[in-house]
Amino acid sequence: MNNAIEFKNFFYAYQSEWTFRSKTFVNDLNLVVREGESFGFLGHNGAGKTTSIKCLVGLTKPTKGEVLIFGQSSRNPLARKDIGFVPEQPYFYDNIKASEVVEMAAVLKGLPSSEIRNEVARVLAKVKIEHKSNARLRNLSKGQVQRVAMAQALVGNPKILILDEPFSGLDPIGRKEFADLLFEAKKNGTTIFISSHILSDIEFLCDRVAIMKQGFLKGIFDLKELPQILPGHYSLKIKNYSQIENQLIALTNNFNNQDKFLYLTFEQKDIAERALRLSVDSGAIVEEFRFVHGGLEELFLQQTNKS
């Protein structure tokens, strides 16, 4: 299997023109995305995701290291010809039509002029915005502009889709339609590199994820292994617990006092049930007792809360 995307010893730093102080936004990122896989690129705001993506699509260049697309430098226009890109905040001239945005992408991709009209119609229909093909961008909602952005990225069936917050501005129906569209593209062999804060969509779409924190890569995880990485835990929430607080805390290392409630988590079922019986027998009020399945959201919180 070929490598579709590679970050090799990638650093990005910015020097202020006023203070001449340098700040590093991405530190020694080493990352490989395999051809045909769907890969999630996660992190809080300011983690370095968009900066890395801008270098990947040639909008800026690394301070050190390199970014490769199918083995070629991302600064090579021929390498970038194989990608479709949706930026975090798509911006188009507001006086042009939706169809003209897509047509411009087709021309830049080098499609034969005889094919452009059909291709424009195809991708607009793909994202269900064909009824607005003659509408000017200033008259479209944010979600509709997002659909136009996705349409221009799909022109020419690119080998790689690079998507920075592609679900932004979409309602739940739009999110579901985009997720289905991307799932279909993946089945057809397209490599997807996606950054999003909507972790449920990432968990549905992706094979692997990378988690960033303050410019550092915290880890790369295969989502098929999530049940082994995070098998889940039992959660207990109670109040009026003062008589048994010390006994409950002795049963677990994971507890938190907040707003007159005591929150406890347990890895083992028998210990969780012992804590529940102790709470009930003492007269404490049990607000919640449940099993919490391990998932991507829990993994993300675990990794980003680490020092």
Short mmCIF file of C-alpha atoms in Angstrom, two decimals:
data_model
loop_
_atom_site.label_atom_id
_atom_site.label_comp_id
_atom_site.label_asym_id
_atom_site.label_seq_id
_atom_site.Cartn_x
_atom_site.Cartn_y
_atom_site.Cartn_z
CA MET A 1 0.00 0.00 0.00
CA ASN A 2 1.38 3.41 -1.00
CA ASN A 3 1.64 6.37 1.34
CA ALA A 4 -0.74 9.10 0.21
CA ILE A 5 0.40 11.77 2.70
CA GLU A 6 3.55 12.06 4.80
CA PHE A 7 4.70 14.63 7.32
CA LYS A 8 8.42 14.09 7.94
CA ASN A 9 10.07 15.86 10.89
CA PHE A 10 7.66 18.71 10.20
CA PHE A 11 8.04 21.97 12.11
CA TYR A 12 6.21 25.23 11.59
CA ALA A 13 7.18 28.42 13.41
CA TYR A 14 6.13 32.03 12.95
CA GLN A 15 8.18 35.11 13.77
CA SER A 16 6.34 38.29 14.71
CA GLU A 17 7.20 41.29 12.57
CA TRP A 18 6.81 43.52 15.63
CA THR A 19 8.58 41.67 18.44
CA PHE A 20 10.74 39.34 16.30
CA ARG A 21 9.82 36.58 18.71
CA SER A 22 9.31 33.17 17.19
CA LYS A 23 6.49 30.83 18.17
CA THR A 24 6.41 27.20 17.11
CA PHE A 25 2.94 25.99 16.11
CA VAL A 26 3.85 22.41 15.08
CA ASN A 27 6.71 20.45 16.65
CA ASP A 28 8.39 17.53 14.87
CA LEU A 29 5.27 15.99 13.36
CA ASN A 30 5.81 12.56 11.82
CA LEU A 31 2.69 11.11 10.28
CA VAL A 32 1.77 8.74 7.45
CA VAL A 33 -1.64 8.42 5.80
CA ARG A 34 -2.01 5.31 3.67
CA GLU A 35 -3.58 5.35 0.26
CA GLY A 36 -7.30 4.58 0.41
CA GLU A 37 -7.78 5.12 4.13
CA SER A 38 -9.85 7.72 5.93
CA PHE A 39 -7.73 9.51 8.51
CA GLY A 40 -8.92 11.89 11.23
CA PHE A 41 -6.71 14.79 12.34
CA LEU A 42 -7.92 15.92 15.76
CA GLY A 43 -7.11 18.48 18.42
CA HIS A 44 -8.38 21.54 20.25
CA ASN A 45 -8.28 24.97 18.61
CA GLY A 46 -4.64 26.04 18.34
CA ALA A 47 -3.30 22.49 18.27
CA GLY A 48 -1.65 22.98 14.86
CA LYS A 49 -4.15 21.20 12.63
CA THR A 50 -5.01 23.99 10.20
CA THR A 51 -1.37 25.10 10.02
CA SER A 52 -0.36 21.57 9.03
CA ILE A 53 -3.14 21.39 6.45
CA LYS A 54 -2.09 24.71 4.92
CA CYS A 55 1.40 23.31 4.39
CA LEU A 56 -0.08 20.13 2.96
CA VAL A 57 -2.02 22.02 0.29
CA GLY A 58 0.82 24.42 -0.50
CA LEU A 59 -0.61 27.59 1.05
CA THR A 60 2.51 27.96 3.18
CA LYS A 61 5.75 26.03 3.65
CA PRO A 62 7.34 24.19 6.57
CA THR A 63 9.97 25.87 8.71
CA LYS A 64 11.75 22.49 8.84
CA GLY A 65 11.03 19.03 7.49
CA GLU A 66 8.82 18.18 4.55
CA VAL A 67 5.28 17.29 3.55
CA LEU A 68 4.78 14.73 0.78
CA ILE A 69 1.83 13.78 -1.43
CA PHE A 70 2.37 10.37 -3.03
CA GLY A 71 6.10 10.83 -2.43
CA GLN A 72 6.32 14.28 -4.03
CA SER A 73 6.78 17.56 -2.17
CA SER A 74 3.49 19.29 -1.46
CA ARG A 75 5.10 22.44 -2.89
CA ASN A 76 5.08 20.78 -6.32
CA PRO A 77 1.92 21.84 -8.21
CA LEU A 78 1.83 18.47 -10.01
CA ALA A 79 1.53 16.70 -6.65
CA ARG A 80 -1.35 18.94 -5.60
CA LYS A 81 -3.23 18.18 -8.81
CA ASP A 82 -4.40 14.92 -7.21
CA ILE A 83 -6.14 16.59 -4.25
CA GLY A 84 -9.48 18.21 -3.53
CA PHE A 85 -9.54 20.71 -0.66
CA VAL A 86 -12.22 22.23 1.57
CA PRO A 87 -10.71 24.92 3.84
CA GLU A 88 -11.88 25.66 7.37
CA GLN A 89 -13.68 28.84 6.30
CA PRO A 90 -14.45 28.66 2.57
CA TYR A 91 -14.44 32.08 0.95
CA PHE A 92 -15.48 32.90 -2.60
CA TYR A 93 -16.25 36.19 -4.31
CA ASP A 94 -19.82 36.83 -3.33
CA ASN A 95 -20.87 38.15 -6.74
CA ILE A 96 -20.18 34.93 -8.67
CA LYS A 97 -22.53 32.00 -9.13
CA ALA A 98 -22.23 28.61 -7.48
CA SER A 99 -21.73 26.96 -10.88
CA GLU A 100 -18.93 29.43 -11.69
CA VAL A 101 -17.02 28.45 -8.55
CA VAL A 102 -17.12 24.82 -9.62
CA GLU A 103 -16.34 25.65 -13.23
CA MET A 104 -13.24 27.57 -12.13
CA ALA A 105 -12.08 24.53 -10.16
CA ALA A 106 -12.58 22.35 -13.23
CA VAL A 107 -10.49 24.69 -15.37
CA LEU A 108 -7.73 24.79 -12.77
CA LYS A 109 -7.78 20.98 -12.61
CA GLY A 110 -7.17 20.91 -16.36
CA LEU A 111 -10.39 19.18 -17.39
CA PRO A 112 -11.11 19.30 -21.14
CA SER A 113 -13.53 22.10 -21.99
CA SER A 114 -15.92 19.59 -23.55
CA GLU A 115 -16.32 17.85 -20.16
CA ILE A 116 -16.61 20.83 -17.85
CA ARG A 117 -20.36 21.47 -18.12
CA ASN A 118 -21.24 17.85 -17.31
CA GLU A 119 -18.71 17.76 -14.47
CA VAL A 120 -20.12 20.93 -12.91
CA ALA A 121 -23.62 19.47 -13.05
CA ARG A 122 -22.43 16.13 -11.63
CA VAL A 123 -20.71 17.49 -8.52
CA LEU A 124 -23.41 20.07 -7.74
CA ALA A 125 -25.95 17.24 -7.83
CA LYS A 126 -23.63 15.12 -5.69
CA VAL A 127 -23.83 17.65 -2.85
CA LYS A 128 -27.53 18.42 -3.54
CA ILE A 129 -27.08 22.08 -4.42
CA GLU A 130 -27.85 21.88 -8.16
CA HIS A 131 -31.04 23.91 -7.64
CA LYS A 132 -28.82 26.84 -6.61
CA SER A 133 -26.35 26.56 -9.48
CA ASN A 134 -27.25 30.01 -10.83
CA ALA A 135 -27.49 31.67 -7.42
CA ARG A 136 -24.81 34.16 -6.44
CA LEU A 137 -22.76 33.26 -3.39
CA ARG A 138 -23.95 36.30 -1.43
CA ASN A 139 -27.48 34.90 -1.55
CA LEU A 140 -26.58 31.48 -0.13
CA SER A 141 -26.62 30.38 3.50
CA LYS A 142 -23.44 29.25 5.25
CA GLY A 143 -24.45 25.61 4.85
CA GLN A 144 -25.12 26.10 1.13
CA VAL A 145 -21.72 27.75 0.66
CA GLN A 146 -20.22 24.73 2.43
CA ARG A 147 -21.91 22.48 -0.14
CA VAL A 148 -20.44 24.55 -2.97
CA ALA A 149 -17.00 24.22 -1.33
CA MET A 150 -17.40 20.45 -1.22
CA ALA A 151 -18.58 20.39 -4.84
CA GLN A 152 -15.46 22.17 -6.09
CA ALA A 153 -13.30 19.78 -4.06
CA LEU A 154 -14.94 16.77 -5.76
CA VAL A 155 -14.23 18.00 -9.29
CA GLY A 156 -12.30 15.43 -11.32
CA ASN A 157 -12.61 12.65 -8.69
CA PRO A 158 -9.41 13.55 -6.79
CA LYS A 159 -7.28 10.80 -5.29
CA ILE A 160 -7.14 12.65 -1.96
CA LEU A 161 -9.74 14.78 -0.20
CA ILE A 162 -8.33 17.17 2.40
CA LEU A 163 -11.12 18.55 4.56
CA ASP A 164 -10.76 21.12 7.34
CA GLU A 165 -13.99 21.25 9.39
CA PRO A 166 -16.17 20.20 6.42
CA PHE A 167 -19.32 19.88 8.57
CA SER A 168 -19.21 23.50 9.73
CA GLY A 169 -22.49 25.33 9.10
CA LEU A 170 -24.40 22.18 8.16
CA ASP A 171 -27.64 21.12 9.80
CA PRO A 172 -27.99 17.47 10.97
CA ILE A 173 -29.40 16.40 7.59
CA GLY A 174 -26.49 18.07 5.78
CA ARG A 175 -23.98 16.41 8.09
CA LYS A 176 -25.53 13.00 7.40
CA GLU A 177 -25.46 13.64 3.64
CA PHE A 178 -21.81 14.72 3.75
CA ALA A 179 -20.86 11.72 5.86
CA ASP A 180 -22.58 9.37 3.40
CA LEU A 181 -20.88 11.11 0.48
CA LEU A 182 -17.45 10.74 2.09
CA PHE A 183 -18.12 7.13 3.01
CA GLU A 184 -18.97 6.44 -0.62
CA ALA A 185 -15.79 8.20 -1.78
CA LYS A 186 -13.74 6.07 0.59
CA LYS A 187 -15.33 2.87 -0.76
CA ASN A 188 -14.28 4.01 -4.23
CA GLY A 189 -10.64 4.29 -3.12
CA THR A 190 -10.35 7.99 -2.29
CA THR A 191 -7.96 8.86 0.54
CA ILE A 192 -9.64 11.18 3.05
CA PHE A 193 -7.71 13.41 5.46
CA ILE A 194 -10.22 15.19 7.68
CA SER A 195 -10.06 17.57 10.62
CA SER A 196 -13.27 18.02 12.57
CA HIS A 197 -14.53 18.75 16.08
CA ILE A 198 -17.55 16.51 15.49
CA LEU A 199 -16.05 13.33 16.88
CA SER A 200 -19.09 11.14 16.23
CA ASP A 201 -18.69 11.76 12.49
CA ILE A 202 -14.95 11.05 12.67
CA GLU A 203 -15.61 7.80 14.53
CA PHE A 204 -18.07 6.75 11.82
CA LEU A 205 -15.85 7.71 8.86
CA CYS A 206 -12.25 7.07 9.83
CA ASP A 207 -9.93 4.10 10.06
CA ARG A 208 -7.30 5.86 12.16
CA VAL A 209 -6.93 9.18 13.94
CA ALA A 210 -4.06 11.38 15.07
CA ILE A 211 -4.56 13.56 18.15
CA MET A 212 -2.65 16.84 18.47
CA LYS A 213 -2.14 19.04 21.52
CA GLN A 214 -0.38 22.42 21.45
CA GLY A 215 1.60 21.51 18.35
CA PHE A 216 2.67 18.06 19.49
CA LEU A 217 1.39 14.71 18.25
CA LYS A 218 -0.03 12.83 21.25
CA GLY A 219 -0.64 9.58 19.39
CA ILE A 220 -2.05 7.74 16.38
CA PHE A 221 -4.87 5.29 17.05
CA ASP A 222 -6.60 2.58 15.03
CA LEU A 223 -10.32 2.98 15.71
CA LYS A 224 -10.91 -0.77 15.34
CA GLU A 225 -8.85 -1.14 18.53
CA LEU A 226 -10.92 1.33 20.59
CA PRO A 227 -12.71 -1.41 22.57
CA GLN A 228 -9.31 -2.71 23.70
CA ILE A 229 -7.82 0.76 24.28
CA LEU A 230 -10.88 1.98 26.23
CA PRO A 231 -13.03 -0.93 27.39
CA GLY A 232 -15.40 1.44 29.21
CA HIS A 233 -16.18 2.12 32.87
CA TYR A 234 -19.00 2.39 35.40
CA SER A 235 -20.13 5.83 36.50
CA LEU A 236 -21.85 6.70 39.79
CA LYS A 237 -23.28 10.13 40.69
CA ILE A 238 -24.71 10.72 44.19
CA LYS A 239 -25.56 13.44 46.69
CA ASN A 240 -26.09 13.50 50.48
CA TYR A 241 -23.04 11.25 50.74
CA SER A 242 -21.12 12.80 53.65
CA GLN A 243 -21.45 9.75 55.94
CA ILE A 244 -19.84 7.39 53.42
CA GLU A 245 -17.58 9.73 51.44
CA ASN A 246 -14.32 8.23 52.70
CA GLN A 247 -15.53 4.66 52.16
CA LEU A 248 -16.54 5.43 48.57
CA ILE A 249 -13.31 7.23 47.75
CA ALA A 250 -11.36 4.26 49.06
CA LEU A 251 -12.95 2.11 46.34
CA THR A 252 -11.63 4.20 43.43
CA ASN A 253 -8.91 6.64 42.42
CA ASN A 254 -11.27 8.45 40.05
CA PHE A 255 -13.63 10.80 41.81
CA ASN A 256 -14.71 14.43 41.75
CA ASN A 257 -16.74 16.66 44.08
CA GLN A 258 -18.78 19.25 42.21
CA ASP A 259 -21.99 21.21 42.94
CA LYS A 260 -22.92 19.04 45.97
CA PHE A 261 -22.50 15.88 43.91
CA LEU A 262 -19.88 13.17 44.15
CA TYR A 263 -18.87 11.61 40.82
CA LEU A 264 -17.06 8.27 40.89
CA THR A 265 -15.88 5.93 38.14
CA PHE A 266 -14.97 2.26 38.41
CA GLU A 267 -13.31 -0.13 36.00
CA GLN A 268 -14.63 -3.29 37.64
CA LYS A 269 -18.31 -4.15 37.80
CA ASP A 270 -18.24 -5.79 41.25
CA ILE A 271 -16.58 -2.76 42.86
CA ALA A 272 -19.04 -0.42 41.14
CA GLU A 273 -21.98 -2.47 42.46
CA ARG A 274 -20.46 -2.50 45.95
CA ALA A 275 -20.30 1.31 45.86
CA LEU A 276 -23.90 1.45 44.65
CA ARG A 277 -25.14 -0.82 47.48
CA LEU A 278 -23.21 1.22 50.03
CA SER A 279 -24.80 4.42 48.73
CA VAL A 280 -28.34 3.03 48.79
CA ASP A 281 -27.97 1.46 52.24
CA SER A 282 -26.64 4.71 53.73
CA GLY A 283 -29.54 6.76 52.45
CA ALA A 284 -27.51 8.73 49.91
CA ILE A 285 -29.44 9.87 46.83
CA VAL A 286 -28.26 8.07 43.69
CA GLU A 287 -28.70 10.40 40.71
CA GLU A 288 -27.06 8.16 38.11
CA PHE A 289 -25.46 4.75 37.77
CA ARG A 290 -24.49 3.58 34.26
CA PHE A 291 -21.92 1.87 32.11
CA VAL A 292 -20.04 4.29 29.85
CA HIS A 293 -18.77 2.74 26.64
CA GLY A 294 -15.24 3.71 25.64
CA GLY A 295 -15.25 5.73 22.42
CA LEU A 296 -13.40 8.34 20.44
CA GLU A 297 -14.64 11.21 22.60
CA GLU A 298 -13.28 9.56 25.73
CA LEU A 299 -9.98 8.79 23.98
CA PHE A 300 -9.72 12.39 22.80
CA LEU A 301 -10.34 13.77 26.31
CA GLN A 302 -7.87 11.31 27.79
CA GLN A 303 -5.10 12.29 25.39
CA THR A 304 -5.67 16.05 25.42
CA ASN A 305 -5.89 16.18 29.22
CA LYS A 306 -2.47 14.56 29.56
CA SER A 307 0.46 16.83 30.35
#
